[in-house]
């Protein structure tokens, strides 16, 4: 089985699914099988809840105050296991929970999952990637129509329920697109984080 928990740059991550409803042109999955100290992040089948909590029990959380759901897939595609295991980790190991997401969960599940998500997570980091629907579709190649608008609605709704919400882009976007993303984030009342491209 692939690694469920792995560490990278002094941070611990949970890799709970390989499902994803995007095919981003830049996705690390297309050119690497692993990140950090994981042997592989490709699951033969997605782990069951007991396997995820078992991996948590086998991990030494000393020195880690946050667990980030981010692996070779979109964590909210495994919503039930995400919520149940995040509650487990928070209660048993006292860690803060962050989810790195493509922000399409409401579209994927065809319902508003945010009240449920807010019961289990402290922070959400949403990949904005681009300032327009056209540019977004080109770079993320989502499975569903209307993904960009769904992402914006998701971010805005998260802001109502979850204490720490960020939209993220990378610093390789042209300055005019970075400005447009900033304006978009401001209009939603959500913080924009500009990440260094690794
Ligand atoms: S949303 Fe994340 S996991 Fe899915 S294709 Fe894009 S970068 Fe990869």
Coordinates of C-alpha atoms and ligand atoms in Angstrom, one line a residue:
X1 CA 0.0 0.0 0.0
X2 CA 1.1 3.6 -0.6
X3 CA 2.1 5.9 2.2
X4 CA -1.0 7.4 3.8
X5 CA 1.0 9.8 6.0
X6 CA 4.2 11.3 4.8
X7 CA 6.4 14.3 5.7
X8 CA 7.9 17.0 3.5
X9 CA 9.7 20.1 4.7
X10 CA 8.8 19.6 8.4
X11 CA 5.1 19.2 7.7
X12 CA 3.0 16.1 7.9
X13 CA 0.5 15.3 5.1
X14 CA -2.3 12.8 4.7
X15 CA -2.7 11.1 1.3
X16 CA -6.1 9.6 1.5
X17 CA -7.2 9.2 -2.1
X18 CA -5.9 9.1 -5.7
X19 CA -9.3 10.3 -7.0
X20 CA -9.4 13.8 -8.6
X21 CA -11.9 15.6 -10.8
X22 CA -9.2 17.7 -12.5
X23 CA -6.2 16.9 -14.7
X24 CA -4.0 19.9 -14.0
X25 CA -1.2 20.4 -16.6
X26 CA 1.3 21.1 -13.8
X27 CA 0.2 18.2 -11.5
X28 CA 3.2 16.5 -9.8
X29 CA 1.5 13.1 -10.3
X30 CA 2.3 13.2 -14.0
X31 CA 6.0 13.2 -13.5
X32 CA 6.8 11.9 -9.9
X33 CA 5.6 8.9 -8.0
X34 CA 6.4 10.4 -4.6
X35 CA 7.0 13.4 -2.5
X36 CA 9.1 13.9 0.7
X37 CA 9.7 10.7 2.6
X38 CA 6.9 8.6 1.0
X39 CA 7.9 5.6 -1.0
X40 CA 5.0 6.0 -3.3
X41 CA 1.8 8.0 -3.1
X42 CA -0.1 5.8 -5.5
X43 CA -2.6 3.6 -3.7
X44 CA -3.6 0.3 -5.2
X45 CA -7.1 1.1 -3.8
X46 CA -7.9 4.1 -1.7
X47 CA -7.4 3.4 2.0
X48 CA -10.3 2.6 4.3
X49 CA -10.9 4.8 7.3
X50 CA -9.4 2.2 9.6
X51 CA -6.2 2.2 7.5
X52 CA -6.0 6.0 7.7
X53 CA -6.5 6.1 11.5
X54 CA -4.1 3.2 11.8
X55 CA -1.4 5.2 9.9
X56 CA -2.1 8.1 12.3
X57 CA -1.6 5.8 15.3
X58 CA 1.7 4.6 13.8
X59 CA 3.0 8.1 13.3
X60 CA 4.8 10.1 15.9
X61 CA 3.2 13.5 15.9
X62 CA 5.7 15.0 18.3
X63 CA 6.8 18.3 17.0
X64 CA 3.9 18.5 14.5
X65 CA 1.0 20.8 15.3
X66 CA -0.8 20.6 12.0
X67 CA -1.9 17.8 9.7
X68 CA -2.5 18.7 6.1
X69 CA -4.7 16.7 3.8
X70 CA -2.8 16.8 0.5
X71 CA -1.6 13.9 -1.6
X72 CA -1.9 12.3 -5.0
X73 CA -5.6 13.2 -5.3
X74 CA -8.2 15.6 -4.2
X75 CA -9.0 15.0 -0.5
X76 CA -12.6 16.0 -0.7
X77 CA -13.2 13.2 -3.2
X78 CA -12.9 10.9 -0.2
X79 CA -15.1 13.2 1.9
X80 CA -16.4 10.7 4.6
X81 CA -12.9 9.4 5.3
X82 CA -11.5 13.0 5.3
X83 CA -14.0 14.2 7.9
X84 CA -13.9 11.1 10.1
X85 CA -10.1 10.9 10.1
X86 CA -9.6 14.6 10.6
X87 CA -11.9 14.5 13.7
X88 CA -9.9 11.5 14.9
X89 CA -6.5 13.2 14.5
X90 CA -7.7 16.4 16.0
X91 CA -9.2 14.7 19.0
X92 CA -6.5 12.1 19.6
X93 CA -3.3 14.0 18.6
X94 CA -4.4 17.6 19.1
X95 CA -3.3 18.7 15.7
X96 CA -4.8 21.5 13.7
X97 CA -6.3 20.3 10.4
X98 CA -5.8 22.0 7.0
X99 CA -7.2 20.7 3.7
X100 CA -5.5 21.7 0.4
X101 CA -8.2 21.4 -2.2
X102 CA -9.2 22.3 -5.7
X103 CA -12.4 23.8 -4.3
X104 CA -14.7 21.8 -6.4
X105 CA -16.2 19.6 -3.7
X106 CA -19.7 21.1 -3.9
X107 CA -19.8 20.5 -7.6
X108 CA -18.4 16.9 -7.2
X109 CA -20.8 15.9 -4.5
X110 CA -23.7 18.0 -5.9
X111 CA -24.4 19.4 -2.5
X112 CA -23.1 21.9 0.0
X113 CA -20.5 20.0 2.0
X114 CA -19.1 23.0 3.8
X115 CA -21.0 22.9 7.1
X116 CA -19.9 19.2 7.4
X117 CA -16.3 20.1 6.5
X118 CA -16.2 22.9 9.0
X119 CA -16.9 20.4 11.8
X120 CA -13.5 18.7 11.1
X121 CA -11.1 21.3 9.7
X122 CA -9.5 24.5 10.8
X123 CA -8.1 25.8 7.6
X124 CA -8.7 25.4 3.9
X125 CA -6.3 26.3 1.1
X126 CA -8.0 26.5 -2.3
X127 CA -6.0 26.4 -5.6
X128 CA -7.3 29.3 -7.7
X129 CA -4.7 28.9 -10.4
X130 CA -6.0 31.6 -12.7
X131 CA -8.1 34.7 -12.8
X132 CA -10.7 33.7 -15.4
X133 CA -12.8 30.6 -16.2
X134 CA -11.2 30.3 -19.6
X135 CA -7.6 30.3 -18.2
X136 CA -8.7 28.1 -15.3
X137 CA -10.2 25.4 -17.6
X138 CA -7.1 25.4 -19.7
X139 CA -4.7 24.7 -16.9
X140 CA -6.8 22.5 -14.6
X141 CA -8.9 20.6 -17.2
X142 CA -11.8 19.9 -14.8
X143 CA -14.2 17.0 -15.3
X144 CA -17.3 19.3 -14.9
X145 CA -18.5 22.4 -16.6
X146 CA -18.8 25.5 -14.4
X147 CA -15.8 24.6 -12.3
X148 CA -14.4 28.1 -11.9
X149 CA -17.6 29.6 -10.7
X150 CA -18.1 26.6 -8.4
X151 CA -14.7 27.2 -6.9
X152 CA -15.4 30.9 -6.3
X153 CA -18.7 30.0 -4.6
X154 CA -16.9 27.4 -2.5
X155 CA -14.3 29.8 -1.3
X156 CA -16.8 32.4 -0.4
X157 CA -19.0 29.9 1.5
X158 CA -15.9 28.5 3.3
X159 CA -15.2 32.0 4.5
X160 CA -18.5 31.9 6.4
X161 CA -17.8 28.6 8.2
X162 CA -14.0 28.0 8.5
X163 CA -11.6 30.2 10.5
X164 CA -8.7 30.2 8.0
X165 CA -9.5 30.3 4.3
X166 CA -7.0 31.1 1.5
X167 CA -7.0 31.1 -2.2
X168 CA -3.7 30.3 -3.7
X169 CA -1.8 31.0 -6.9
X170 CA 1.9 30.5 -7.9
X171 CA 4.2 33.4 -8.5
X172 CA 4.9 32.4 -12.1
X173 CA 1.6 34.0 -13.3
X174 CA 2.1 37.3 -15.2
X175 CA 1.7 40.4 -13.0
X176 CA -1.6 41.4 -14.7
X177 CA -3.0 37.9 -13.9
X178 CA -1.7 38.1 -10.3
X179 CA -3.4 41.5 -10.0
X180 CA -6.7 40.1 -11.4
X181 CA -6.5 37.2 -8.9
X182 CA -6.0 39.6 -6.1
X183 CA -9.0 41.7 -7.1
X184 CA -11.1 38.5 -7.4
X185 CA -10.0 37.3 -3.9
X186 CA -10.7 40.8 -2.5
X187 CA -14.2 40.8 -4.0
X188 CA -14.9 37.5 -2.2
X189 CA -13.3 38.7 1.0
X190 CA -10.8 35.8 1.0
X191 CA -7.1 36.1 1.6
X192 CA -4.9 35.4 -1.5
X193 CA -1.6 33.6 -0.9
X194 CA 1.0 33.8 -3.7
X195 CA 3.1 30.7 -3.4
X196 CA 6.7 30.4 -4.7
X197 CA 6.7 28.0 -7.7
X198 CA 8.7 24.9 -6.7
Ligands
LIG1 S1 -6.4 19.2 -8.4 FE1 -4.5 18.6 -7.5 S2 -4.3 16.3 -7.6 FE2 -5.9 17.0 -9.0 S3 -4.9 17.1 -11.0 FE3 -4.8 19.2 -10.0 S4 -2.9 19.3 -8.9 FE4 -3.3 17.1 -9.4

